[in-house]
Structures are given as structure tokens and as C-alpha cells.
mmCIF file of C-alpha atoms in Angstrom:
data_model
loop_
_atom_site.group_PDB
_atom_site.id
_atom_site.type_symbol
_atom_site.label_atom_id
_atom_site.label_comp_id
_atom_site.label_asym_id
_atom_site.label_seq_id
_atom_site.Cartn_x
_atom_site.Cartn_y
_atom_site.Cartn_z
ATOM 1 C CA UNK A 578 70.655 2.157 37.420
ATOM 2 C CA UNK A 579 67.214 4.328 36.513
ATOM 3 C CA UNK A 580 65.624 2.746 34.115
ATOM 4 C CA UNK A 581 63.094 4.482 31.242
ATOM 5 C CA UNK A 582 61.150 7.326 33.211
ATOM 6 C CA UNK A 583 57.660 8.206 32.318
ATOM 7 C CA UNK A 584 55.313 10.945 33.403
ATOM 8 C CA UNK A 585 52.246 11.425 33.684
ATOM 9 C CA UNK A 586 51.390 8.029 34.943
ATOM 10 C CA UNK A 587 47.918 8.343 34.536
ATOM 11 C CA UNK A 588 46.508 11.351 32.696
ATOM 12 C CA UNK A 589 42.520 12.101 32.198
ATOM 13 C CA UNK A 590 41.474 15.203 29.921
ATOM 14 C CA UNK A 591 38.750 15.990 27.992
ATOM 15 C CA UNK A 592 38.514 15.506 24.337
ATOM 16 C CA UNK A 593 39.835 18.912 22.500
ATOM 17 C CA UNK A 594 42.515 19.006 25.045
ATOM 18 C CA UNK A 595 46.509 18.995 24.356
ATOM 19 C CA UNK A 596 47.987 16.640 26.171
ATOM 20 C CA UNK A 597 51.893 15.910 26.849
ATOM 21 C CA UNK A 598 53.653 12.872 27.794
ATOM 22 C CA UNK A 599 57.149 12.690 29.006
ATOM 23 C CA UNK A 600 60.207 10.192 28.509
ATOM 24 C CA UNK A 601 63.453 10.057 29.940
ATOM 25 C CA UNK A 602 65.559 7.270 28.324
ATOM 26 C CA UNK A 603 68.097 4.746 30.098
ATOM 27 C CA UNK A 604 71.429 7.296 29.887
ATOM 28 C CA UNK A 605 73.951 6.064 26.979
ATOM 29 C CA UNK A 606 70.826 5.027 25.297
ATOM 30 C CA UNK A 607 71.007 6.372 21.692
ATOM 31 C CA UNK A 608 67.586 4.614 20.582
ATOM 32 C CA UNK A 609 64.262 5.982 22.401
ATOM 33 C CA UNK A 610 60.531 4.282 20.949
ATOM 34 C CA UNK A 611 56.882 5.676 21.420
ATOM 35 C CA UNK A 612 54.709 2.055 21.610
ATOM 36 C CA UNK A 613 51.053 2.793 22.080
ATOM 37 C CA UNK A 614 48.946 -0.116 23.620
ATOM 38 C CA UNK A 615 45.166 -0.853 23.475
ATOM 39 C CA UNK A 616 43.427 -4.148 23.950
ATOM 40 C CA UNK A 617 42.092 -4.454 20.143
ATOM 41 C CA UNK A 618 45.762 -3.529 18.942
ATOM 42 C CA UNK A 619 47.999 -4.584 21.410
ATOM 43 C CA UNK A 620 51.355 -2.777 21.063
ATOM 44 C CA UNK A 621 52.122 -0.734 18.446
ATOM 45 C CA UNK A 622 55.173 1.371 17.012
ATOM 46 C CA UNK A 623 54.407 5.423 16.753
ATOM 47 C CA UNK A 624 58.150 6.639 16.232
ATOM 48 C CA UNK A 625 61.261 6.268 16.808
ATOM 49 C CA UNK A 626 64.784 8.122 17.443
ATOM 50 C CA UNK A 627 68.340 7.920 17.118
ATOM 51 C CA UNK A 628 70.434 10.007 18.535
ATOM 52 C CA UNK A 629 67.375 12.866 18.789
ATOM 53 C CA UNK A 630 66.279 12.346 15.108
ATOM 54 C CA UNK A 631 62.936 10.925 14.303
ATOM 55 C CA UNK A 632 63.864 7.819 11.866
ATOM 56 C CA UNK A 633 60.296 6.332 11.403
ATOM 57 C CA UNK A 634 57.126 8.061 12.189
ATOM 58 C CA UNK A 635 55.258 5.480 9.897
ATOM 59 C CA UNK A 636 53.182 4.513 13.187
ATOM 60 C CA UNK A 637 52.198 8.328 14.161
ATOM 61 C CA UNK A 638 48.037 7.698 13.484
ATOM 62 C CA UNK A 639 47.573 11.256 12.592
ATOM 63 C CA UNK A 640 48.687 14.936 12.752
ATOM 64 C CA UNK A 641 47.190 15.352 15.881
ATOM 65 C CA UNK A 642 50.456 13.120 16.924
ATOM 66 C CA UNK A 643 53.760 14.749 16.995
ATOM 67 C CA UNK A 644 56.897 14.089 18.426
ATOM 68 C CA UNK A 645 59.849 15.763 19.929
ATOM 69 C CA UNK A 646 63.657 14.543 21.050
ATOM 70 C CA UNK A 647 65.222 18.114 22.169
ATOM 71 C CA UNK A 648 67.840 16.379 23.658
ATOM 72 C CA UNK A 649 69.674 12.882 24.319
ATOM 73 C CA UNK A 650 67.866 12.428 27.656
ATOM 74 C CA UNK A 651 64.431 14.227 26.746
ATOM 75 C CA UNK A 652 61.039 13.100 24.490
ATOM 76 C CA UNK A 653 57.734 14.180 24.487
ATOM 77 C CA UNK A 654 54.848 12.991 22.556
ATOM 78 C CA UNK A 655 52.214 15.869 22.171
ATOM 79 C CA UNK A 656 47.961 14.645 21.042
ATOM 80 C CA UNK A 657 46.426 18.077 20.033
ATOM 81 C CA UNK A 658 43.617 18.282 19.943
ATOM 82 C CA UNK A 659 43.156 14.760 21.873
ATOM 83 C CA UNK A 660 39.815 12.533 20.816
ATOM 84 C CA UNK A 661 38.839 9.644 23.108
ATOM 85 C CA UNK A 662 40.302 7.066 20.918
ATOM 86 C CA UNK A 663 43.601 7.766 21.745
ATOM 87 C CA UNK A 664 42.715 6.669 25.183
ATOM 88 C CA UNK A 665 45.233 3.687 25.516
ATOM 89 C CA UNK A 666 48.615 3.452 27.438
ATOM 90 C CA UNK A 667 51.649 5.159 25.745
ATOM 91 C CA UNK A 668 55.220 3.807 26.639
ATOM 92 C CA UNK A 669 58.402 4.621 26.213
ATOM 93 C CA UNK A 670 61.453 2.624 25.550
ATOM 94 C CA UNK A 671 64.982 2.446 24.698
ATOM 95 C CA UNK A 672 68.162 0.717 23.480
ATOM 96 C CA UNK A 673 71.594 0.836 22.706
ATOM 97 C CA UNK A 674 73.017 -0.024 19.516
ATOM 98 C CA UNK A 675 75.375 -2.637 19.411
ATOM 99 C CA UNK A 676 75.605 -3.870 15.839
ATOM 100 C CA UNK A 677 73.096 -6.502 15.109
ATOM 101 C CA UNK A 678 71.716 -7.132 18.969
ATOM 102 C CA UNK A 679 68.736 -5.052 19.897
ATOM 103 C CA UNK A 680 67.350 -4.834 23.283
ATOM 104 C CA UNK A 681 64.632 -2.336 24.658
ATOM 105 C CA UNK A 682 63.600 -1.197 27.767
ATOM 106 C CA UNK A 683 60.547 0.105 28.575
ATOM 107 C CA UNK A 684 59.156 2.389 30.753
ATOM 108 C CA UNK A 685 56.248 1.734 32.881
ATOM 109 C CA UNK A 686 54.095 3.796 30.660
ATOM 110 C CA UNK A 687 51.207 6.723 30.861
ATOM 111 C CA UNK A 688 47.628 5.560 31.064
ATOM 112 C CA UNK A 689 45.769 8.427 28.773
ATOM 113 C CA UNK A 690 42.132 8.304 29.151
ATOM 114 C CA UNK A 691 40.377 10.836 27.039
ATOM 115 C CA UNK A 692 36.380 11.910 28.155
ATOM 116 C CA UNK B 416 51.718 -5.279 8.578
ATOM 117 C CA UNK B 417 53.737 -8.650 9.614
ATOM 118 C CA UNK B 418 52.783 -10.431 12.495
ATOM 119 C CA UNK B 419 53.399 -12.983 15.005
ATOM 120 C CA UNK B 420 51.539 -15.797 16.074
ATOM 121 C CA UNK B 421 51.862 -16.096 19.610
ATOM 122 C CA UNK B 422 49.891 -18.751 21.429
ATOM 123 C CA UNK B 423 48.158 -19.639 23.812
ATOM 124 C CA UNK B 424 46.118 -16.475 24.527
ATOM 125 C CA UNK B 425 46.099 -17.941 27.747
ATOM 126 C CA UNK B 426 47.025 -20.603 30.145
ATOM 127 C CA UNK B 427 45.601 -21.500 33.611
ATOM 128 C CA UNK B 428 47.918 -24.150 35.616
ATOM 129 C CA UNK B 429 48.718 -25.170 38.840
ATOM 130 C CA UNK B 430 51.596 -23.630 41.028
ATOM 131 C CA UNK B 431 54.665 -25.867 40.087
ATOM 132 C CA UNK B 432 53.553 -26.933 36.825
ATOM 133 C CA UNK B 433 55.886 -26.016 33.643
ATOM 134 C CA UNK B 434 54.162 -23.525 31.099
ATOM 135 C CA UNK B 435 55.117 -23.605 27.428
ATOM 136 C CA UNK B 436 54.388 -21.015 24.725
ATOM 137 C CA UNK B 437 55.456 -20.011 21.870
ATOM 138 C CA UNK B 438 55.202 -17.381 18.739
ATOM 139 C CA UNK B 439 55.571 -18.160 15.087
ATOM 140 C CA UNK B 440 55.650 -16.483 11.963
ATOM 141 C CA UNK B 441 55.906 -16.620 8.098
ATOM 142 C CA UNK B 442 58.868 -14.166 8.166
ATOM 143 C CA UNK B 443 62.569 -14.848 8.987
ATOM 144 C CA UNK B 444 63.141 -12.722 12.376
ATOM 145 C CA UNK B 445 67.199 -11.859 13.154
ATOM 146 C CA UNK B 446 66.323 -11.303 16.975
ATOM 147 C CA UNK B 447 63.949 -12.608 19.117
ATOM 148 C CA UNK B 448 62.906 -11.413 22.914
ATOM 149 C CA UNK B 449 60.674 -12.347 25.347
ATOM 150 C CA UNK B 450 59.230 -9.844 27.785
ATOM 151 C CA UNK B 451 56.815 -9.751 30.464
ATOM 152 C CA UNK B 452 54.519 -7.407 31.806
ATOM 153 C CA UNK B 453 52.743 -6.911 35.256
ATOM 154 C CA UNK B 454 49.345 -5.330 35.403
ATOM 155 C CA UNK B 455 50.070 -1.357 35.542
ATOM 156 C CA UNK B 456 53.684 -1.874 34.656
ATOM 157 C CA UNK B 457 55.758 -1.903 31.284
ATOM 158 C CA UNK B 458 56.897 -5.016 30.113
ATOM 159 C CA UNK B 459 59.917 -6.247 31.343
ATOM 160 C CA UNK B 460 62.823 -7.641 29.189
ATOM 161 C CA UNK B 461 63.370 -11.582 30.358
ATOM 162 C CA UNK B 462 65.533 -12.774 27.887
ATOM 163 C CA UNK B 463 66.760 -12.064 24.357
ATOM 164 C CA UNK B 464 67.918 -14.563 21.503
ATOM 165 C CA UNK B 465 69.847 -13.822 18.556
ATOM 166 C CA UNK B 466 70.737 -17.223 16.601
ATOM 167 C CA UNK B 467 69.479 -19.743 15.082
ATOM 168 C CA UNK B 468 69.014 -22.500 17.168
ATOM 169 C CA UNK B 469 70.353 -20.808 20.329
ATOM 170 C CA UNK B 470 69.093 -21.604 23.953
ATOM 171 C CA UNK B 471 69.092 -19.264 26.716
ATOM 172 C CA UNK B 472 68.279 -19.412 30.224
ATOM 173 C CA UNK B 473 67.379 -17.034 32.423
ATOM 174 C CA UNK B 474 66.216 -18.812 36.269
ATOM 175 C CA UNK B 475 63.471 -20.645 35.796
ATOM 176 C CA UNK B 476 62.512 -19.495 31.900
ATOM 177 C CA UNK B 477 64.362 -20.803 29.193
ATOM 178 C CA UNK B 478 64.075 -19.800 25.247
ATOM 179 C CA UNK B 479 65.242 -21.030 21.901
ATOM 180 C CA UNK B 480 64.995 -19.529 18.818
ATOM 181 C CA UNK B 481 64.060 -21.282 16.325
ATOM 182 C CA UNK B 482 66.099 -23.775 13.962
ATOM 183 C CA UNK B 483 64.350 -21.746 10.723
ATOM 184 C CA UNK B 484 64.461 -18.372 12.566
ATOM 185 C CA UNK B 485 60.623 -18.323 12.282
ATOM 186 C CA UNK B 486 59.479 -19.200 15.728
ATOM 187 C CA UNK B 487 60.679 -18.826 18.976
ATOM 188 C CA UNK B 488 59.590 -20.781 22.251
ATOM 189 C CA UNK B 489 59.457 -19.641 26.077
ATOM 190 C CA UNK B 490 59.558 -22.065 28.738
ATOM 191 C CA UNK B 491 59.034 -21.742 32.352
ATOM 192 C CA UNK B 492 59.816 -24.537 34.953
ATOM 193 C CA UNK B 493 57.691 -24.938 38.124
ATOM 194 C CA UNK B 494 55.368 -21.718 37.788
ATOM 195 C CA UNK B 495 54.848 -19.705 41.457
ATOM 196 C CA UNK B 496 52.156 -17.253 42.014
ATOM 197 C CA UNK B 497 54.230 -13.826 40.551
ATOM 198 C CA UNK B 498 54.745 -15.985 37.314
ATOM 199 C CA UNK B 499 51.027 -14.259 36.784
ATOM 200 C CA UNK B 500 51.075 -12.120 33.839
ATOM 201 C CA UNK B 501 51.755 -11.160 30.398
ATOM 202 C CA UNK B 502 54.218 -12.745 28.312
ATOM 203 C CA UNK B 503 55.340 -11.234 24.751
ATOM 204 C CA UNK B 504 57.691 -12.440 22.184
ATOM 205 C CA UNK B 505 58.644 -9.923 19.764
ATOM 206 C CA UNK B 506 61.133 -10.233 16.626
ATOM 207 C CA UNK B 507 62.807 -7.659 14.743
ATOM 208 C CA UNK B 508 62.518 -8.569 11.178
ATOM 209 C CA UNK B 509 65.365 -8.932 8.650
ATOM 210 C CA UNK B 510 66.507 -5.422 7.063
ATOM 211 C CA UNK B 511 63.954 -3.616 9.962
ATOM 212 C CA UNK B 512 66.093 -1.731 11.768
ATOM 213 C CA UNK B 513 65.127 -1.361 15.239
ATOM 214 C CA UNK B 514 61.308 -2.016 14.479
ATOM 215 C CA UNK B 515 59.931 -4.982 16.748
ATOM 216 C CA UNK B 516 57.053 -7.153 16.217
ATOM 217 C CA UNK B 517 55.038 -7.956 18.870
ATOM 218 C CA UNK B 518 53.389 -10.663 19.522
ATOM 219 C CA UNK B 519 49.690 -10.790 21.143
ATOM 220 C CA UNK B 520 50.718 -12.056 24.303
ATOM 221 C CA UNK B 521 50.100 -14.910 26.520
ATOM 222 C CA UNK B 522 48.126 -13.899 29.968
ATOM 223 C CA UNK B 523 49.137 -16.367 32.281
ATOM 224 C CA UNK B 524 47.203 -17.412 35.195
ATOM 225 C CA UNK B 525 49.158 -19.406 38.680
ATOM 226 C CA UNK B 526 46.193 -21.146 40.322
ATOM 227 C CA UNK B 527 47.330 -22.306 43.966
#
């Protein structure tokens, strides 16, 4: 079975640039999570879906951040205008609900360096 | 925000030797999951936990959550080399939702 798809892999723009990153969740997977990881903060919860509605975007550091679930099998998580901060590597993951068990998968993630 | 103790940060041993770490916390966690991660990669889901007390295997690693659902241990029996990485618990919190915690991490070394 495919697990969690991510693209970019790696993605390098300049600051003042919008970037994009991509996320295909594990099909029958009505949970999908945008983790960003640095070094100093390890990994951290932006948002997160159910069944295409955002449910917590508590974690989303600033406007610049916004994020989209169009579909079941479709995210994106847009930086505009992108600083160099947010260089760090953004994953996606997902789960299944099943009462009280939780389980995510994650993707193999988008290393985002900003210049 | 809450979070977990993991330790150690890090761990060199010996190919063969068992590795033990483990994660605390002052909170009462419902679920508790271990993960992995390669260098490059995303981590990787090795085993999940979901009562008190409970012991699960999975090959060579083996976790227990934690009698007062505040900690949670990972243990690995006779390391090889692609043991090498990072290990994170993580705990979803009582009346979170889906929101885990996440631990620091544990980089692991294999020396030969």
C-alpha cells in the first residue's frame, strides 16, 4: 500500500517567495497533520484535518501559513511571503479514526530552505 | 505547552548490546507510540500502546506503557548497525483529540 506522499522533497527559494507543499494521505485516511521540524523545536503540530476540515490551526506560526484540504486525498500548505526561518522540514501525516486508538503515518517530508 | 521527557539524548553502544530509553511526563497520556526516523526520511511508526501497563513487541523492540500512564519505555534487544537513528515517543494527552506530544528524541548510535 502507498503510504503518505510528499512533494517537493527538497525545496530552496528566496525569502519573499510563495512556496507550496503537497500531501497525499494514506487512502481511507480521514485524519491528515502538518508537523513542522527544526533542531531547536523538534516536531511541532501546525494543523490538522478531518475529513477536509481544518480542526486545530493553533500551531499555524503566522498568517503567512495557510492551509488547504480540497479534497479527501489532497493538502497543501502555502508560506507567502516565505522568511528564512521557516526553513525546517514540513511533514505530513495521517490516521484513521478508530475510537480511542490513534496511529499516524508520516510522510517522508519536504526539506524547505529559505535564502 | 506539555511535554515529554524523553531520555537519553543519546546513546552510543556496541552492535549486540540492548538499548533502553524511555519518556516521562507529569501528564496522564491515553496512547503512547514509538517511532523512528532515518536521516532524510519521516519517522516511522514501530509500535503503539494503548493501556496501562500493556507490553508490546514488535521483533527485536519491545514497549510498555506505563503502570501510571505517565511514562512509557522502548527496549531494543541486540542492536545491529540499521538500529542507527532517531527514536521518538509521543503521547496523545487525555481529552486531546488527535494532538500528539512528541518527545525530543533519542539519536542512537551502533558502533561495530
Amino acid at each position: 500500500d502507498a503510504g503518505v506522499i510528499q512533494s517537493p522533497r527538497h525545496e530552496v527559494t528566496e525569502m519573499g517567495q510563495e512556496v507550496t507543499l503537497r500531501c497525499k494521505p494514506i487512502s481511507g485516511h480521514d485524519y491528515l497533520f502538518w508537523y513542522r521540524q527544526t533542531m531547536m523545536r523538534g516536531l511541532e503540530l501546525l494543523i490538522y484535518f478531518n475529513n477536509n476540515v481544518p480542526i486545530d490551526d493553533s500551531g499555524m506560526p503566522e498568517d503567512r501559513f495557510s492551509a488547504k484540504m480540497p479534497n479527501a486525498s489532497f493538502s497543501t500548505l502555502k508560506i507567502q511571503p516565505s522568511e528564512p526561518r521557516d526553513s525546517a522540514v514540513y511533514f505530513c501525516a495521517s490516521s484513521r479514526s478508530s475510537g480511542t486508538e490513534e496511529k499516524q503515518y508520516f510522510g517522508p517530508g519536504t526539506r524547505l530552505t529559505v535564502t | 505547552g506539555q511535554q515529554l521527557n524523553q531520555s537519553p539524548q543519546s546513546m552510543f553502544i556496541q552492535e549486540g548490546e540492548d538499548v533502553s530509553m524511555n519518556c516521562t511526563s507529569s501528564s496522564i497520556f491515553n496512547t503512547w507510540l514509538w517511532y523512528k526516523q532515518d536521516p532524510g526520511e519521516g519517522p516511522v511508526l514501530l509500535i503503539a500502546l494503548y493501556k496501562a501497563g500493556e507490553l508490546t513487541s514488535n521483533g527485536r523492540l519491545t514497549a510498555q506503557f506505563g503502570i501510571t500512564r505517565k511514562d512509557s519505555f522502548l527496549n531494543i534487544s541486540a542492536s545491529i548497525p540499521s538500529d542507527v537513528g532517531i527514536y521518538f515517543c509521543a503521547g496523545l494527552l487525555s481529552g486531546s483529540a488527535r494532538q500528539l506530544t512528541f518527545g525530543s528524541g533519542t539519536q542512537l548510535t551502533v558502533l561495530p
